[in-house]
Amino acid sequence: MKGPLKKAGTPVPAATSRIVVTQPALPLYRIPLFARLSKIYGERFTVYASRQSELGALNAKTTAASWFRPLNPARPILCKLEWQSGALAISLRRGDILVLSGQPRTISNLALILKAKLVGARVVWWGHFWSATSRPWRATIRFWIMRLADAILFYTDQEVDEYQTQNARHSSVPVKGLNNGIETDQIVALRAPYEASRRPRDLLFIGRVTKKAELSLLLDALSHESCISVTLDVIGDGDEAEVLRNRAAQLGISDRIAWHGALTDEPQIARIANKCRLFVYPGSVGLSLIHGLTYGLPAIVHDDRWQHMPEIAAHRPGENGSAFRFGNADALANTISDLIKQPDQLVRSSTEAVKTTAKTFNVEDMARRFCALVDGLE
């Protein structure tokens, strides 16, 4: 596919190569991207993924989409390694583009790379450069496997820069960033104008209530005298929910916290988000940051990039939010109390938050970037 890149959603001219994507599972937030790519590439585009629920509420257990091909659940084989049943039976031929989920522990991925090389298909490694769950020895293995690919697709442009700085001598293949995001159209339509002075001193947390989120740190911050009039809305559920409710009761702040549970209906989420003044995520933030920014909420997150997921690249302290010292409840309380009482600064930060996800970190831009990579390989 040579020539200018087509607008996302516009079909491209017929070609003989197929675009084959493999994923460990099919999370709901990925479906809009794959649906757009299917409209662009038509029958050339397919996604293979296991029907499994390891991604919790975000996992799509069934789908009737024409581009979807189900695989059996991955099965453990040895030392946390796994094999995605049925993956090796995926049809590949010369000229195809195989886009692999970058998970080294999925040994079937290595077999698929070998199969692609034998038949003359191109391989795209799609994954993280570094995230909160990364470990140096695992990253070393991952970087080694990446060298087998014909192109690398990271979650963000920031990761591209980090990878090329660290692996410049090994970057002979195209290395691009997707700027991982969500479908923002409905949120934009539901988003209310942001007038900080007219909103209550209310914080929004949205995401899975797990250890990764470190919500206990936020509860400790809310118990500080400087945050005595600040309230919190929690959208999400998880294995830490009951423990955290008990913790809130012990701290005497239960009356200032609304636990909404897991919500996937965007109008319901909007009714809550549109009354909040700030988005706060005390732990390792990922796509939740994009969700909060799209509602125009200035975001407060911690300052250790290496303890975040890749989507932290969307956060710009001093522009669309603020950062506090990693793991420090006092610092979080001070950051909240300082920012929440500055309506003019909040309005400026809200404007920047909206700009952030209007330009990128949205599905339309992701589709454009994906197509640009494929365009360079065909």
CSV table of C-alpha atoms in Angstrom, one decimal:
chain,number,residue,atom,x,y,z
A,1,MET,CA,0.0,0.0,0.0
A,2,LYS,CA,2.1,2.9,-1.3
A,3,GLY,CA,1.1,6.6,-1.5
A,4,PRO,CA,-0.5,8.8,1.1
A,5,LEU,CA,-2.0,7.3,4.2
A,6,LYS,CA,-5.8,6.9,4.0
A,7,LYS,CA,-7.9,8.5,6.7
A,8,ALA,CA,-8.8,6.0,9.4
A,9,GLY,CA,-12.1,4.3,8.4
A,10,THR,CA,-11.5,4.7,4.6
A,11,PRO,CA,-11.0,1.4,2.8
A,12,VAL,CA,-7.7,0.9,1.1
A,13,PRO,CA,-7.1,-0.5,-2.4
A,14,ALA,CA,-7.1,-4.3,-2.6
A,15,ALA,CA,-3.8,-6.0,-1.9
A,16,THR,CA,-2.6,-9.6,-1.6
A,17,SER,CA,-1.1,-9.4,1.8
A,18,ARG,CA,-3.1,-10.1,4.9
A,19,ILE,CA,-2.8,-8.4,8.3
A,20,VAL,CA,-3.0,-11.1,11.0
A,21,VAL,CA,-3.2,-9.9,14.7
A,22,THR,CA,-2.8,-12.2,17.7
A,23,GLN,CA,-3.8,-11.2,21.2
A,24,PRO,CA,-3.9,-13.2,24.5
A,25,ALA,CA,-7.5,-12.1,24.9
A,26,LEU,CA,-9.9,-9.5,23.5
A,27,PRO,CA,-10.4,-6.6,25.9
A,28,LEU,CA,-13.4,-4.4,25.3
A,29,TYR,CA,-11.3,-1.3,24.8
A,30,ARG,CA,-9.5,-2.9,21.8
A,31,ILE,CA,-12.7,-3.6,19.9
A,32,PRO,CA,-13.2,-0.1,18.5
A,33,LEU,CA,-9.6,-0.1,17.1
A,34,PHE,CA,-10.0,-3.5,15.5
A,35,ALA,CA,-13.4,-2.5,14.1
A,36,ARG,CA,-11.9,0.6,12.5
A,37,LEU,CA,-9.0,-1.4,11.0
A,38,SER,CA,-11.5,-4.0,9.7
A,39,LYS,CA,-13.3,-1.2,7.8
A,40,ILE,CA,-10.0,-0.1,6.3
A,41,TYR,CA,-8.6,-3.5,5.3
A,42,GLY,CA,-11.8,-5.5,4.9
A,43,GLU,CA,-11.3,-9.3,4.7
A,44,ARG,CA,-7.5,-8.9,4.8
A,45,PHE,CA,-7.7,-8.1,8.5
A,46,THR,CA,-8.2,-10.7,11.2
A,47,VAL,CA,-7.7,-10.9,14.9
A,48,TYR,CA,-7.0,-14.2,16.7
A,49,ALA,CA,-7.5,-14.1,20.5
A,50,SER,CA,-8.3,-16.5,23.3
A,51,ARG,CA,-11.8,-16.5,24.9
A,52,GLN,CA,-10.7,-16.0,28.5
A,53,SER,CA,-11.6,-13.7,31.3
A,54,GLU,CA,-8.1,-12.9,32.8
A,55,LEU,CA,-8.8,-9.2,32.0
A,56,GLY,CA,-11.8,-9.1,34.2
A,57,ALA,CA,-14.6,-6.7,33.4
A,58,LEU,CA,-12.7,-5.5,30.3
A,59,ASN,CA,-12.6,-8.9,28.6
A,60,ALA,CA,-15.0,-9.6,25.7
A,61,LYS,CA,-16.0,-13.2,26.2
A,62,THR,CA,-17.9,-13.5,22.9
A,63,THR,CA,-18.1,-11.4,19.8
A,64,ALA,CA,-19.8,-11.9,16.4
A,65,ALA,CA,-17.4,-9.5,14.6
A,66,SER,CA,-16.4,-10.7,11.2
A,67,TRP,CA,-12.7,-10.0,11.9
A,68,PHE,CA,-12.5,-12.1,15.0
A,69,ARG,CA,-11.2,-15.7,15.1
A,70,PRO,CA,-11.4,-17.3,18.6
A,71,LEU,CA,-8.5,-19.4,20.0
A,72,ASN,CA,-8.6,-21.7,23.0
A,73,PRO,CA,-7.4,-20.4,26.3
A,74,ALA,CA,-3.7,-20.3,26.9
A,75,ARG,CA,-2.5,-23.2,29.0
A,76,PRO,CA,0.5,-23.1,31.4
A,77,ILE,CA,3.4,-25.3,30.5
A,78,LEU,CA,6.4,-24.5,32.8
A,79,CYS,CA,7.6,-21.7,35.2
A,80,LYS,CA,4.7,-19.3,34.3
A,81,LEU,CA,5.3,-19.9,30.6
A,82,GLU,CA,2.2,-20.6,28.5
A,83,TRP,CA,1.1,-21.8,25.2
A,84,GLN,CA,-1.8,-20.2,23.3
A,85,SER,CA,-3.7,-23.3,22.0
A,86,GLY,CA,-4.5,-23.1,18.3
A,87,ALA,CA,-2.0,-20.3,17.6
A,88,LEU,CA,0.3,-22.4,15.5
A,89,ALA,CA,-2.5,-23.4,13.2
A,90,ILE,CA,-3.0,-19.7,12.1
A,91,SER,CA,-2.6,-19.6,8.4
A,92,LEU,CA,0.3,-17.5,7.1
A,93,ARG,CA,1.7,-17.0,3.7
A,94,ARG,CA,4.4,-15.0,1.9
A,95,GLY,CA,3.8,-11.3,2.2
A,96,ASP,CA,1.4,-11.4,5.1
A,97,ILE,CA,2.0,-9.2,8.1
A,98,LEU,CA,1.8,-10.9,11.5
A,99,VAL,CA,1.2,-8.5,14.4
A,100,LEU,CA,2.1,-10.3,17.6
A,101,SER,CA,1.3,-9.3,21.2
A,102,GLY,CA,4.6,-8.7,22.8
A,103,GLN,CA,4.5,-11.3,25.6
A,104,PRO,CA,7.7,-13.4,25.8
A,105,ARG,CA,6.1,-15.8,28.3
A,106,THR,CA,3.7,-16.9,25.6
A,107,ILE,CA,6.0,-19.5,24.0
A,108,SER,CA,3.6,-20.0,21.1
A,109,ASN,CA,4.6,-16.5,19.9
A,110,LEU,CA,8.1,-17.7,19.3
A,111,ALA,CA,6.8,-20.6,17.3
A,112,LEU,CA,4.7,-18.2,15.2
A,113,ILE,CA,7.7,-16.0,14.5
A,114,LEU,CA,9.6,-19.0,13.3
A,115,LYS,CA,6.6,-20.0,11.1
A,116,ALA,CA,6.3,-16.5,9.7
A,117,LYS,CA,10.0,-16.4,8.8
A,118,LEU,CA,9.8,-19.8,7.1
A,119,VAL,CA,6.9,-18.8,4.8
A,120,GLY,CA,8.1,-15.3,4.1
A,121,ALA,CA,5.6,-13.3,6.3
A,122,ARG,CA,6.6,-10.0,8.0
A,123,VAL,CA,6.5,-9.8,11.8
A,124,VAL,CA,5.5,-6.8,13.9
A,125,TRP,CA,6.2,-7.0,17.7
A,126,TRP,CA,3.4,-5.0,19.5
A,127,GLY,CA,4.0,-4.4,23.1
A,128,HIS,CA,5.5,-2.4,26.0
A,129,PHE,CA,9.0,-1.0,26.2
A,130,TRP,CA,8.7,-0.8,30.0
A,131,SER,CA,5.8,-0.8,32.5
A,132,ALA,CA,5.2,-1.1,36.2
A,133,THR,CA,5.3,-4.9,36.0
A,134,SER,CA,8.6,-5.1,34.0
A,135,ARG,CA,11.7,-6.6,35.5
A,136,PRO,CA,15.3,-6.1,34.0
A,137,TRP,CA,15.9,-9.7,33.3
A,138,ARG,CA,12.5,-10.1,31.6
A,139,ALA,CA,13.1,-6.9,29.6
A,140,THR,CA,16.4,-8.3,28.4
A,141,ILE,CA,14.7,-11.4,27.0
A,142,ARG,CA,11.9,-9.2,25.5
A,143,PHE,CA,14.4,-6.9,23.7
A,144,TRP,CA,16.3,-9.9,22.4
A,145,ILE,CA,13.1,-11.4,20.9
A,146,MET,CA,12.2,-8.0,19.4
A,147,ARG,CA,15.2,-8.3,17.2
A,148,LEU,CA,13.6,-11.1,15.3
A,149,ALA,CA,10.8,-8.8,14.2
A,150,ASP,CA,10.6,-6.8,11.0
A,151,ALA,CA,9.0,-3.8,12.9
A,152,ILE,CA,8.3,-2.9,16.5
A,153,LEU,CA,5.1,-1.1,17.6
A,154,PHE,CA,5.3,0.3,21.1
A,155,TYR,CA,2.3,1.7,23.0
A,156,THR,CA,3.6,5.3,23.0
A,157,ASP,CA,6.0,7.6,21.3
A,158,GLN,CA,7.8,8.1,24.6
A,159,GLU,CA,8.6,4.4,24.6
A,160,VAL,CA,10.0,4.7,21.1
A,161,ASP,CA,12.4,7.4,22.3
A,162,GLU,CA,13.4,5.3,25.4
A,163,TYR,CA,14.0,2.2,23.3
A,164,GLN,CA,16.1,3.9,20.7
A,165,THR,CA,18.2,5.7,23.4
A,166,GLN,CA,18.9,2.3,25.0
A,167,ASN,CA,19.1,0.1,21.9
A,168,ALA,CA,20.3,2.4,19.1
A,169,ARG,CA,22.7,-0.1,17.7
A,170,HIS,CA,19.9,-2.7,17.3
A,171,SER,CA,17.2,-0.4,15.8
A,172,SER,CA,17.7,-1.3,12.2
A,173,VAL,CA,13.9,-2.0,11.8
A,174,PRO,CA,11.0,0.5,11.9
A,175,VAL,CA,10.1,1.4,15.5
A,176,LYS,CA,6.8,3.3,15.9
A,177,GLY,CA,4.5,4.3,18.7
A,178,LEU,CA,0.7,3.8,18.8
A,179,ASN,CA,-0.1,6.2,21.6
A,180,ASN,CA,-2.4,3.7,23.2
A,181,GLY,CA,-5.8,5.2,24.0
A,182,ILE,CA,-9.6,4.6,24.0
A,183,GLU,CA,-12.6,5.4,21.9
A,184,THR,CA,-13.2,9.0,22.9
A,185,ASP,CA,-16.2,10.0,20.7
A,186,GLN,CA,-18.9,9.2,23.2
A,187,ILE,CA,-17.0,10.7,26.1
A,188,VAL,CA,-16.5,14.0,24.1
A,189,ALA,CA,-20.3,14.0,23.4
A,190,LEU,CA,-21.1,13.5,27.1
A,191,ARG,CA,-18.4,15.8,28.5
A,192,ALA,CA,-19.7,18.8,30.4
A,193,PRO,CA,-18.0,22.2,30.2
A,194,TYR,CA,-15.3,22.5,32.9
A,195,GLU,CA,-15.8,25.3,35.4
A,196,ALA,CA,-13.7,24.5,38.4
A,197,SER,CA,-15.2,27.1,40.7
A,198,ARG,CA,-18.7,25.6,40.1
A,199,ARG,CA,-17.7,22.0,40.8
A,200,PRO,CA,-17.5,20.5,44.3
A,201,ARG,CA,-14.1,19.6,45.8
A,202,ASP,CA,-14.5,16.1,44.4
A,203,LEU,CA,-12.0,13.7,43.1
A,204,LEU,CA,-12.5,10.9,40.5
A,205,PHE,CA,-10.7,7.5,40.6
A,206,ILE,CA,-11.6,5.2,37.8
A,207,GLY,CA,-10.0,1.8,37.3
A,208,ARG,CA,-9.8,-1.7,38.8
A,209,VAL,CA,-9.6,-1.6,42.6
A,210,THR,CA,-6.4,-3.8,42.9
A,211,LYS,CA,-3.1,-3.5,44.6
A,212,LYS,CA,-1.7,-1.8,41.5
A,213,ALA,CA,-4.0,1.1,42.0
A,214,GLU,CA,-2.7,1.8,45.5
A,215,LEU,CA,-5.9,3.4,46.6
A,216,SER,CA,-5.0,3.0,50.2
A,217,LEU,CA,-2.5,5.9,49.6
A,218,LEU,CA,-5.3,8.1,48.5
A,219,LEU,CA,-7.4,7.2,51.5
A,220,ASP,CA,-4.5,8.1,53.8
A,221,ALA,CA,-4.1,11.4,51.9
A,222,LEU,CA,-7.8,12.2,52.3
A,223,SER,CA,-7.5,11.8,56.1
A,224,HIS,CA,-5.0,14.7,56.3
A,225,GLU,CA,-6.4,18.0,57.6
A,226,SER,CA,-5.6,19.7,54.4
A,227,CYS,CA,-8.0,17.5,52.5
A,228,ILE,CA,-10.7,17.4,55.2
A,229,SER,CA,-13.3,18.9,52.8
A,230,VAL,CA,-12.4,16.8,49.8
A,231,THR,CA,-14.6,14.0,48.6
A,232,LEU,CA,-13.9,11.0,46.3
A,233,ASP,CA,-15.9,9.0,43.7
A,234,VAL,CA,-14.5,5.5,43.0
A,235,ILE,CA,-15.6,3.9,39.8
A,236,GLY,CA,-14.4,0.3,39.6
A,237,ASP,CA,-14.2,-2.9,41.6
A,238,GLY,CA,-11.6,-5.5,42.5
A,239,ASP,CA,-10.1,-7.7,45.1
A,240,GLU,CA,-9.0,-4.8,47.3
A,241,ALA,CA,-12.5,-3.2,47.5
A,242,GLU,CA,-13.6,-4.6,50.8
A,243,VAL,CA,-10.3,-4.0,52.5
A,244,LEU,CA,-10.3,-0.4,51.3
A,245,ARG,CA,-13.9,0.2,52.5
A,246,ASN,CA,-12.8,-1.1,56.0
A,247,ARG,CA,-9.7,1.2,55.8
A,248,ALA,CA,-11.9,4.2,55.0
A,249,ALA,CA,-14.0,3.4,58.0
A,250,GLN,CA,-11.0,3.2,60.3
A,251,LEU,CA,-9.8,6.6,59.0
A,252,GLY,CA,-13.2,8.1,59.6
A,253,ILE,CA,-13.6,9.2,56.0
A,254,SER,CA,-16.3,6.8,54.8
A,255,ASP,CA,-18.9,9.6,54.5
A,256,ARG,CA,-16.7,11.3,52.0
A,257,ILE,CA,-16.3,8.4,49.6
A,258,ALA,CA,-18.9,7.1,47.1
A,259,TRP,CA,-18.1,3.5,45.9
A,260,HIS,CA,-19.9,3.1,42.6
A,261,GLY,CA,-18.6,-0.3,41.7
A,262,ALA,CA,-17.7,-1.4,38.2
A,263,LEU,CA,-19.4,0.7,35.5
A,264,THR,CA,-19.2,0.2,31.8
A,265,ASP,CA,-22.1,2.4,30.7
A,266,GLU,CA,-20.5,5.7,29.6
A,267,PRO,CA,-23.5,7.9,30.4
A,268,GLN,CA,-23.5,6.6,34.0
A,269,ILE,CA,-19.7,7.3,34.2
A,270,ALA,CA,-20.3,10.8,32.7
A,271,ARG,CA,-22.8,11.8,35.4
A,272,ILE,CA,-20.1,11.2,38.0
A,273,ALA,CA,-17.1,12.5,36.1
A,274,ASN,CA,-18.8,15.7,35.1
A,275,LYS,CA,-19.2,16.8,38.7
A,276,CYS,CA,-15.5,16.1,39.7
A,277,ARG,CA,-12.8,18.6,39.9
A,278,LEU,CA,-9.7,16.3,39.6
A,279,PHE,CA,-8.8,12.9,38.4
A,280,VAL,CA,-6.4,11.1,40.9
A,281,TYR,CA,-4.7,7.7,40.4
A,282,PRO,CA,-2.2,7.1,43.2
A,283,GLY,CA,-0.7,3.8,41.8
A,284,SER,CA,0.5,2.6,38.4
A,285,VAL,CA,-1.7,4.4,36.0
A,286,GLY,CA,-2.6,3.2,32.5
A,287,LEU,CA,-5.6,3.7,30.3
A,288,SER,CA,-7.5,5.2,33.3
A,289,LEU,CA,-5.4,8.3,32.8
A,290,ILE,CA,-6.7,8.7,29.2
A,291,HIS,CA,-10.3,8.2,30.4
A,292,GLY,CA,-9.9,11.0,33.0
A,293,LEU,CA,-8.1,13.4,30.7
A,294,THR,CA,-10.8,12.9,28.0
A,295,TYR,CA,-13.4,14.2,30.5
A,296,GLY,CA,-11.2,17.3,30.8
A,297,LEU,CA,-10.1,16.5,34.4
A,298,PRO,CA,-6.6,17.6,35.4
A,299,ALA,CA,-4.8,14.5,36.5
A,300,ILE,CA,-2.7,13.9,39.6
A,301,VAL,CA,-0.4,10.8,39.5
A,302,HIS,CA,2.9,9.9,41.1
A,303,ASP,CA,6.3,11.0,39.7
A,304,ASP,CA,8.1,7.7,39.0
A,305,ARG,CA,7.6,7.0,35.3
A,306,TRP,CA,9.1,3.5,35.6
A,307,GLN,CA,6.3,2.5,38.1
A,308,HIS,CA,3.6,3.4,35.6
A,309,MET,CA,2.1,1.8,32.5
A,310,PRO,CA,3.1,3.2,29.1
A,311,GLU,CA,0.1,5.6,28.9
A,312,ILE,CA,1.8,7.8,31.5
A,313,ALA,CA,3.3,9.5,28.4
A,314,ALA,CA,0.0,11.4,28.1
A,315,HIS,CA,0.6,13.2,31.5
A,316,ARG,CA,2.4,16.5,31.5
A,317,PRO,CA,2.9,17.9,35.0
A,318,GLY,CA,2.3,21.6,35.0
A,319,GLU,CA,0.2,21.4,31.9
A,320,ASN,CA,-2.6,18.8,32.1
A,321,GLY,CA,-2.1,17.9,35.8
A,322,SER,CA,0.4,17.6,38.6
A,323,ALA,CA,2.6,14.9,40.1
A,324,PHE,CA,3.4,13.9,43.7
A,325,ARG,CA,6.3,12.0,45.2
A,326,PHE,CA,5.9,8.3,44.6
A,327,GLY,CA,4.5,6.4,47.5
A,328,ASN,CA,4.1,9.4,49.8
A,329,ALA,CA,0.6,10.1,51.2
A,330,ASP,CA,1.7,13.5,52.7
A,331,ALA,CA,2.9,14.6,49.3
A,332,LEU,CA,-0.3,13.4,47.6
A,333,ALA,CA,-2.4,15.3,50.2
A,334,ASN,CA,-0.4,18.5,49.7
A,335,THR,CA,-0.7,18.2,45.9
A,336,ILE,CA,-4.4,17.7,46.0
A,337,SER,CA,-5.0,20.6,48.5
A,338,ASP,CA,-2.7,22.9,46.6
A,339,LEU,CA,-4.2,22.3,43.1
A,340,ILE,CA,-7.9,21.9,44.0
A,341,LYS,CA,-8.1,25.5,45.3
A,342,GLN,CA,-6.7,27.1,42.2
A,343,PRO,CA,-9.7,27.4,39.8
A,344,ASP,CA,-7.9,29.4,37.1
A,345,GLN,CA,-5.0,26.9,37.0
A,346,LEU,CA,-7.5,24.0,36.9
A,347,VAL,CA,-9.3,25.5,33.9
A,348,ARG,CA,-6.0,25.9,32.0
A,349,SER,CA,-5.1,22.3,32.9
A,350,SER,CA,-8.5,21.1,31.8
A,351,THR,CA,-8.1,22.7,28.4
A,352,GLU,CA,-4.7,21.0,28.0
A,353,ALA,CA,-6.3,17.7,29.1
A,354,VAL,CA,-8.9,17.9,26.4
A,355,LYS,CA,-6.3,18.8,23.8
A,356,THR,CA,-4.2,15.8,24.8
A,357,THR,CA,-6.7,13.2,23.9
A,358,ALA,CA,-8.2,15.2,21.0
A,359,LYS,CA,-4.9,15.1,19.2
A,360,THR,CA,-3.7,11.5,20.0
A,361,PHE,CA,-4.3,8.7,22.6
A,362,ASN,CA,-7.5,8.0,20.8
A,363,VAL,CA,-8.7,5.2,18.6
A,364,GLU,CA,-8.8,7.2,15.4
A,365,ASP,CA,-5.2,8.3,15.7
A,366,MET,CA,-4.2,4.8,16.7
A,367,ALA,CA,-5.7,3.4,13.5
A,368,ARG,CA,-3.8,6.0,11.5
A,369,ARG,CA,-0.5,5.0,13.1
A,370,PHE,CA,-1.2,1.3,12.7
A,371,CYS,CA,-1.9,1.9,9.0
A,372,ALA,CA,1.3,4.0,8.6
A,373,LEU,CA,3.3,1.1,9.9
A,374,VAL,CA,1.6,-1.4,7.6
A,375,ASP,CA,2.1,1.0,4.7
A,376,GLY,CA,5.8,1.0,5.3
A,377,LEU,CA,6.0,-2.8,5.3
A,378,GLU,CA,3.9,-3.5,2.2
